[in-house]
Amino acid sequence: MKITVIGAGNVGATCAESIVRMELANELVLLDIREGFAEGKAMDMNQTASLHGFHTKVRGVTNDYKATAGSEVIVITSGLPRKPGMTREELIGTNAGIVKSVVAQSLEVSPEAVVVIISNPMDTMTYLAVKGSGLPKNRIIGMGGILDSSRFKYYLSEALNCPVSDLQASVIGGHGDTTMIPLTRLASYQSTPVSNYLSAEELDQVKSSTMVGGATLTGLIGTSAWYAPGASGAALVASIVNDQKRIFPCCVYLDGEYGQHDICLGVPVTIGKNGWEKIIDYNLNESENAAFEKSANAVRAMNSVLADL
Ligand code: APR
């Protein structure tokens, strides 16, 4: 098993480290455009092998796509991160060019790969990859919903004072601060609705903290977060390479599902060796459907910017 991570920055290196610590591959290639950067990160990671006890070989390269040939999964993290006060959407101009070119170059040498998109604005970058690559839609997966759901569970666990492992909760829709939809109605604490324990005001607070979860961290750290984004990417890769069929909210191309066409948005999907395999129907109620429609309209407006670039 060979996995490539494009972009050796905060998110890419953290994702790569999670993948090697889980021994998901025998070879992991880390590629960056910055001379020597991926090589350095790879060497540092390899020097932890005896400490963590993993056997994956990490190879860092500067823009050398030949070294990535034959990868089964390619994770795209290259691009600008957010700075405080920026929305994910403001990254579109720069990141669209980067994502388009790295996806094309990667697939040229790994035509059978499943592609995971992490670069922001993630919904639009996933759509760009689907449209630009010509790959079957199931082989392109945007990661955002896993991250947003892990933040949702974090804020729920704080409010409930319970371990996150006792919670089930999903965020669907877009991956923007105003487009994501934390599904409070379906969130559960050991098979009971969280609304049994939290008031409507408390649930609203959890929901809004989740929606600005990334911006809160950007404000504190000065750049986009990386631990949870990296770990979320690795969880997705694990379900692909081990064909686990886990259900994750991921950004995928919709062709009528959830009432949407020709757009990539976060919905629950099973993830296995072929990429995303099945879309799960959450049977949204009227207000959730309205929120999904609103989210889709915002993402569609963002996608339309691609035509002008
Ligand atoms: N090819 C390869 N690597 C590139 C390219 C390119 N064309 N352009 C930029 N990069 C690399 C940069 O050199 C840098 O090392 O992408 C890396 C990005 O790393 P960071 O700046 O640390 O950004 P990071 O926090 O990792 O975020 C990356 O993930 O979560 C999203 O919003 C975030 O879009 C951003 C992406």
Short mmCIF file of C-alpha atoms and ligand atoms in Angstrom, two decimals:
data_model
loop_
_atom_site.label_atom_id
_atom_site.label_comp_id
_atom_site.label_asym_id
_atom_site.label_seq_id
_atom_site.Cartn_x
_atom_site.Cartn_y
_atom_site.Cartn_z
CA MET A 1 0.00 0.00 0.00
CA LYS A 2 1.34 3.37 -1.05
CA ILE A 3 -0.22 6.64 0.08
CA THR A 4 0.74 10.16 -1.00
CA VAL A 5 0.11 13.36 0.93
CA ILE A 6 0.48 16.54 -1.13
CA GLY A 7 1.48 19.53 1.01
CA ALA A 8 3.88 18.96 3.90
CA GLY A 9 2.63 21.92 5.95
CA ASN A 10 0.77 21.77 9.24
CA VAL A 11 -2.21 19.74 8.07
CA GLY A 12 -0.34 17.54 5.56
CA ALA A 13 2.47 16.59 7.95
CA THR A 14 0.03 15.92 10.81
CA CYS A 15 -2.15 13.78 8.56
CA ALA A 16 0.94 11.92 7.31
CA GLU A 17 2.13 11.32 10.86
CA SER A 18 -1.27 9.89 11.88
CA ILE A 19 -1.23 7.61 8.82
CA VAL A 20 2.24 6.24 9.55
CA ARG A 21 1.49 5.77 13.24
CA MET A 22 -1.55 3.71 12.25
CA GLU A 23 0.66 1.77 9.77
CA LEU A 24 -1.90 2.21 7.01
CA ALA A 25 0.77 1.89 4.31
CA ASN A 26 4.24 0.47 3.81
CA GLU A 27 5.24 3.61 1.93
CA LEU A 28 4.05 7.17 2.40
CA VAL A 29 5.22 9.91 0.06
CA LEU A 30 5.06 13.50 1.26
CA LEU A 31 5.31 16.08 -1.53
CA ASP A 32 5.68 19.84 -1.27
CA ILE A 33 6.62 22.63 -3.65
CA ARG A 34 8.99 24.20 -1.14
CA GLU A 35 12.54 22.93 -1.73
CA GLY A 36 13.68 20.46 0.93
CA PHE A 37 10.63 20.98 3.16
CA ALA A 38 8.95 17.59 2.65
CA GLU A 39 12.34 15.85 2.74
CA GLY A 40 13.01 17.39 6.15
CA LYS A 41 9.57 16.54 7.55
CA ALA A 42 9.89 12.97 6.25
CA MET A 43 13.33 12.51 7.80
CA ASP A 44 12.09 13.83 11.15
CA MET A 45 9.08 11.46 11.00
CA ASN A 46 11.27 8.47 10.06
CA GLN A 47 13.42 9.19 13.09
CA THR A 48 10.37 8.58 15.33
CA ALA A 49 9.87 5.05 13.94
CA SER A 50 11.91 3.36 16.67
CA LEU A 51 10.07 5.39 19.31
CA HIS A 52 6.53 4.83 18.07
CA GLY A 53 7.26 1.38 16.64
CA PHE A 54 5.89 1.85 13.12
CA HIS A 55 7.29 0.31 9.94
CA THR A 56 5.99 2.69 7.27
CA LYS A 57 8.76 4.34 5.26
CA VAL A 58 8.19 8.04 4.71
CA ARG A 59 9.72 9.64 1.63
CA GLY A 60 9.77 13.40 1.23
CA VAL A 61 10.08 14.97 -2.24
CA THR A 62 10.08 18.43 -3.78
CA ASN A 63 7.50 18.49 -6.57
CA ASP A 64 8.65 15.08 -7.86
CA TYR A 65 5.41 13.40 -8.92
CA LYS A 66 7.21 10.34 -10.30
CA ALA A 67 7.98 9.38 -6.71
CA THR A 68 4.24 9.27 -5.99
CA ALA A 69 3.47 6.85 -8.87
CA GLY A 70 1.16 3.95 -8.08
CA SER A 71 -0.36 5.50 -4.96
CA GLU A 72 -3.69 4.03 -3.90
CA VAL A 73 -4.77 7.10 -1.96
CA ILE A 74 -3.75 10.73 -2.54
CA VAL A 75 -4.51 13.32 0.12
CA ILE A 76 -4.48 16.95 -1.05
CA THR A 77 -3.59 19.52 1.61
CA SER A 78 -1.56 21.96 -0.50
CA GLY A 79 -2.62 25.58 -0.52
CA LEU A 80 -2.87 28.62 1.68
CA PRO A 81 -4.25 28.22 5.20
CA ARG A 82 -6.63 30.75 6.81
CA LYS A 83 -5.31 33.72 8.74
CA PRO A 84 -7.29 35.31 11.59
CA GLY A 85 -10.43 37.06 10.32
CA MET A 86 -10.38 35.21 6.99
CA THR A 87 -13.14 32.88 5.84
CA ARG A 88 -12.34 29.61 4.12
CA GLU A 89 -14.04 31.05 1.04
CA GLU A 90 -11.47 33.84 0.69
CA LEU A 91 -8.84 31.25 -0.21
CA ILE A 92 -10.55 30.26 -3.43
CA GLY A 93 -8.48 32.20 -5.98
CA THR A 94 -5.09 30.88 -4.93
CA ASN A 95 -6.12 27.42 -3.84
CA ALA A 96 -8.16 26.60 -6.96
CA GLY A 97 -5.05 26.93 -9.14
CA ILE A 98 -2.97 24.84 -6.76
CA VAL A 99 -5.57 22.09 -6.30
CA LYS A 100 -6.28 21.81 -10.03
CA SER A 101 -2.62 21.41 -10.89
CA VAL A 102 -1.67 19.00 -8.08
CA VAL A 103 -4.69 16.74 -8.72
CA ALA A 104 -3.85 16.54 -12.43
CA GLN A 105 -0.16 15.82 -11.82
CA SER A 106 -0.92 13.22 -9.15
CA LEU A 107 -3.47 11.33 -11.24
CA GLU A 108 -1.18 11.21 -14.23
CA VAL A 109 1.05 8.77 -12.34
CA SER A 110 -1.59 7.21 -10.02
CA PRO A 111 -4.66 6.87 -12.25
CA GLU A 112 -6.35 4.33 -9.94
CA ALA A 113 -6.09 6.41 -6.76
CA VAL A 114 -8.86 7.58 -4.46
CA VAL A 115 -8.41 11.32 -3.92
CA VAL A 116 -9.09 13.02 -0.58
CA ILE A 117 -9.47 16.81 -0.64
CA ILE A 118 -8.65 18.82 2.48
CA SER A 119 -7.61 22.17 0.95
CA ASN A 120 -10.12 25.00 1.46
CA PRO A 121 -12.69 26.12 0.48
CA MET A 122 -13.13 22.37 0.61
CA ASP A 123 -16.59 22.03 -0.99
CA THR A 124 -15.52 24.04 -4.02
CA MET A 125 -12.10 22.37 -4.23
CA THR A 126 -13.83 18.95 -4.23
CA TYR A 127 -16.20 20.09 -6.98
CA LEU A 128 -13.23 21.40 -8.96
CA ALA A 129 -11.44 18.06 -8.57
CA VAL A 130 -14.53 16.11 -9.70
CA LYS A 131 -15.09 18.34 -12.72
CA GLY A 132 -11.45 18.77 -13.68
CA SER A 133 -10.16 15.23 -13.23
CA GLY A 134 -12.73 13.15 -15.11
CA LEU A 135 -12.46 10.49 -12.36
CA PRO A 136 -15.56 8.51 -11.40
CA LYS A 137 -17.34 10.61 -8.75
CA ASN A 138 -16.90 7.95 -6.03
CA ARG A 139 -13.14 8.36 -6.07
CA ILE A 140 -13.12 12.00 -4.93
CA ILE A 141 -13.96 12.73 -1.31
CA GLY A 142 -13.87 16.06 0.52
CA MET A 143 -12.93 15.63 4.17
CA GLY A 144 -14.59 18.62 5.97
CA GLY A 145 -17.59 16.91 7.61
CA ILE A 146 -15.45 14.50 9.64
CA LEU A 147 -13.57 17.42 11.14
CA ASP A 148 -16.72 19.46 11.79
CA SER A 149 -18.37 16.41 13.41
CA SER A 150 -15.36 15.84 15.66
CA ARG A 151 -15.63 19.48 16.78
CA PHE A 152 -19.39 19.05 17.29
CA LYS A 153 -18.73 16.02 19.51
CA TYR A 154 -16.07 17.96 21.41
CA TYR A 155 -18.46 20.82 22.22
CA LEU A 156 -21.26 18.37 23.07
CA SER A 157 -18.96 16.46 25.43
CA GLU A 158 -18.02 19.71 27.16
CA ALA A 159 -21.68 20.65 27.59
CA LEU A 160 -22.68 17.16 28.77
CA ASN A 161 -19.50 16.54 30.74
CA CYS A 162 -19.21 13.11 29.12
CA PRO A 163 -16.58 11.27 27.06
CA VAL A 164 -16.73 11.90 23.31
CA SER A 165 -16.72 8.13 22.78
CA ASP A 166 -20.27 7.99 24.18
CA LEU A 167 -21.54 10.43 21.56
CA GLN A 168 -22.81 10.13 18.00
CA ALA A 169 -23.19 13.39 16.11
CA SER A 170 -22.89 14.57 12.53
CA VAL A 171 -22.38 17.81 10.67
CA ILE A 172 -23.64 17.89 7.09
CA GLY A 173 -23.90 20.58 4.40
CA GLY A 174 -21.06 22.91 3.50
CA HIS A 175 -17.73 23.22 5.33
CA GLY A 176 -18.03 27.01 5.80
CA ASP A 177 -18.72 28.82 9.08
CA THR A 178 -22.21 29.70 7.88
CA THR A 179 -22.93 26.73 5.61
CA MET A 180 -22.35 23.76 7.93
CA ILE A 181 -25.33 22.10 9.62
CA PRO A 182 -24.66 20.41 12.99
CA LEU A 183 -27.62 18.01 13.28
CA THR A 184 -28.61 18.53 16.91
CA ARG A 185 -31.88 16.58 16.50
CA LEU A 186 -29.99 13.40 15.53
CA ALA A 187 -27.11 13.78 18.02
CA SER A 188 -27.21 11.09 20.68
CA TYR A 189 -25.60 10.22 24.01
CA GLN A 190 -25.57 6.43 24.42
CA SER A 191 -28.65 5.98 22.23
CA THR A 192 -30.66 8.79 23.84
CA PRO A 193 -31.23 12.20 22.19
CA VAL A 194 -28.90 14.88 23.57
CA SER A 195 -31.99 17.09 23.93
CA ASN A 196 -32.90 14.88 26.94
CA TYR A 197 -29.98 16.51 28.77
CA LEU A 198 -29.39 19.91 27.17
CA SER A 199 -31.81 22.82 26.85
CA ALA A 200 -32.57 24.40 23.48
CA GLU A 201 -30.32 27.34 24.46
CA GLU A 202 -27.46 25.01 25.39
CA LEU A 203 -27.85 23.11 22.12
CA ASP A 204 -27.86 26.38 20.18
CA GLN A 205 -24.63 27.35 21.92
CA VAL A 206 -23.01 24.00 21.01
CA LYS A 207 -24.17 24.45 17.44
CA SER A 208 -22.78 27.95 17.06
CA SER A 209 -19.47 27.04 18.74
CA THR A 210 -19.14 24.15 16.28
CA MET A 211 -19.82 26.37 13.28
CA VAL A 212 -17.07 28.82 14.20
CA GLY A 213 -14.83 26.06 15.60
CA GLY A 214 -12.16 26.56 12.93
CA ALA A 215 -12.26 30.37 13.16
CA THR A 216 -11.89 30.20 16.96
CA LEU A 217 -8.70 28.20 16.55
CA THR A 218 -7.38 30.43 13.76
CA GLY A 219 -7.88 33.40 16.09
CA LEU A 220 -5.96 31.68 18.90
CA ILE A 221 -3.14 30.11 16.88
CA GLY A 222 -2.77 32.70 14.10
CA THR A 223 -3.26 30.14 11.30
CA SER A 224 -5.57 27.19 10.51
CA ALA A 225 -5.64 24.34 13.00
CA TRP A 226 -3.94 21.05 12.15
CA TYR A 227 -4.30 18.31 14.80
CA ALA A 228 -8.00 17.61 14.22
CA PRO A 229 -7.85 18.25 10.44
CA GLY A 230 -4.86 15.89 10.12
CA ALA A 231 -6.45 13.19 12.29
CA SER A 232 -9.75 13.50 10.40
CA GLY A 233 -7.94 12.98 7.09
CA ALA A 234 -6.20 9.90 8.51
CA ALA A 235 -9.50 8.42 9.79
CA LEU A 236 -10.89 8.76 6.28
CA VAL A 237 -7.80 7.15 4.76
CA ALA A 238 -8.04 4.27 7.28
CA SER A 239 -11.60 3.50 6.21
CA ILE A 240 -10.51 3.50 2.55
CA VAL A 241 -7.41 1.33 2.82
CA ASN A 242 -8.94 -1.13 5.31
CA ASP A 243 -12.26 -1.16 3.41
CA GLN A 244 -14.02 -0.49 6.71
CA LYS A 245 -17.28 0.86 5.25
CA ARG A 246 -17.47 3.38 8.08
CA ILE A 247 -20.15 6.04 7.77
CA PHE A 248 -18.69 9.55 7.76
CA PRO A 249 -20.18 12.86 6.69
CA CYS A 250 -18.08 13.69 3.62
CA CYS A 251 -18.28 16.11 0.75
CA VAL A 252 -19.31 14.15 -2.36
CA TYR A 253 -20.83 14.83 -5.75
CA LEU A 254 -24.65 14.81 -5.51
CA ASP A 255 -26.77 13.71 -8.39
CA GLY A 256 -30.25 14.15 -6.98
CA GLU A 257 -29.53 12.90 -3.45
CA TYR A 258 -30.71 15.28 -0.73
CA GLY A 259 -32.53 17.16 -3.51
CA GLN A 260 -29.30 18.53 -5.04
CA HIS A 261 -27.66 18.18 -8.43
CA ASP A 262 -24.22 19.07 -9.76
CA ILE A 263 -22.67 20.11 -6.45
CA CYS A 264 -20.34 18.61 -3.84
CA LEU A 265 -21.70 18.84 -0.31
CA GLY A 266 -21.37 17.03 3.00
CA VAL A 267 -23.70 14.07 3.45
CA PRO A 268 -23.28 10.76 5.32
CA VAL A 269 -21.56 8.16 3.12
CA THR A 270 -19.99 4.75 3.57
CA ILE A 271 -16.26 4.77 2.90
CA GLY A 272 -14.39 1.75 1.58
CA LYS A 273 -11.69 0.70 -0.86
CA ASN A 274 -13.54 2.24 -3.84
CA GLY A 275 -13.88 5.63 -2.18
CA TRP A 276 -17.37 6.69 -1.13
CA GLU A 277 -19.74 3.85 -1.85
CA LYS A 278 -23.25 4.67 -0.63
CA ILE A 279 -25.07 7.81 0.44
CA ILE A 280 -27.12 7.35 3.61
CA ASP A 281 -30.48 9.12 3.84
CA TYR A 282 -30.91 10.87 7.19
CA ASN A 283 -34.56 11.70 6.39
CA LEU A 284 -34.13 15.37 7.21
CA ASN A 285 -37.11 17.25 8.58
CA GLU A 286 -38.46 20.42 7.02
CA SER A 287 -36.15 22.89 8.77
CA GLU A 288 -33.08 20.70 8.20
CA ASN A 289 -33.98 20.39 4.52
CA ALA A 290 -34.34 24.16 4.31
CA ALA A 291 -30.91 24.61 5.94
CA PHE A 292 -29.42 22.11 3.47
CA GLU A 293 -30.94 23.99 0.54
CA LYS A 294 -29.57 27.29 1.87
CA SER A 295 -26.14 25.75 2.35
CA ALA A 296 -26.24 24.36 -1.21
CA ASN A 297 -27.13 27.77 -2.62
CA ALA A 298 -24.15 29.38 -0.86
CA VAL A 299 -21.76 26.67 -2.06
CA ARG A 300 -23.17 26.90 -5.58
CA ALA A 301 -22.50 30.65 -5.60
CA MET A 302 -18.92 29.92 -4.53
CA ASN A 303 -18.54 27.29 -7.25
CA SER A 304 -19.67 29.79 -9.86
CA VAL A 305 -16.56 31.86 -9.08
CA LEU A 306 -14.49 29.02 -10.57
CA ALA A 307 -15.72 29.94 -14.03
CA ASP A 308 -14.15 33.40 -13.71
CA LEU A 309 -10.76 32.17 -12.55
N1 APR B 1 2.33 21.92 -4.67
C1 APR B 1 2.70 21.33 -3.53
N2 APR B 1 2.67 21.93 -2.32
C2 APR B 1 2.22 23.20 -2.28
C3 APR B 1 1.80 23.89 -3.45
C4 APR B 1 1.86 23.19 -4.68
N3 APR B 1 1.50 23.75 -5.83
N4 APR B 1 1.42 25.12 -3.08
C5 APR B 1 1.58 25.21 -1.75
N5 APR B 1 2.07 24.04 -1.26
C6 APR B 1 2.41 23.70 0.12
C7 APR B 1 3.12 24.82 0.87
O1 APR B 1 4.49 24.90 0.51
C8 APR B 1 2.89 24.41 2.32
O2 APR B 1 3.96 23.62 2.84
O3 APR B 1 1.23 23.47 0.88
C9 APR B 1 1.62 23.56 2.25
C10 APR B 1 0.47 24.16 3.05
O4 APR B 1 0.85 24.11 4.39
P1 APR B 1 0.49 25.26 5.44
O5 APR B 1 0.83 26.57 4.86
O6 APR B 1 1.08 24.86 6.75
O7 APR B 1 -1.11 25.18 5.51
P2 APR B 1 -1.98 24.13 6.34
O8 APR B 1 -2.33 24.70 7.66
O9 APR B 1 -1.36 22.79 6.27
O10 APR B 1 -3.35 24.14 5.50
C11 APR B 1 -3.40 23.56 4.21
O11 APR B 1 -5.63 22.68 4.51
O12 APR B 1 -7.16 22.97 6.23
C12 APR B 1 -6.75 23.40 4.98
O13 APR B 1 -7.40 25.74 4.99
C13 APR B 1 -6.32 24.87 4.99
O14 APR B 1 -6.30 25.11 2.61
C14 APR B 1 -5.49 24.94 3.74
C15 APR B 1 -4.83 23.55 3.70
#
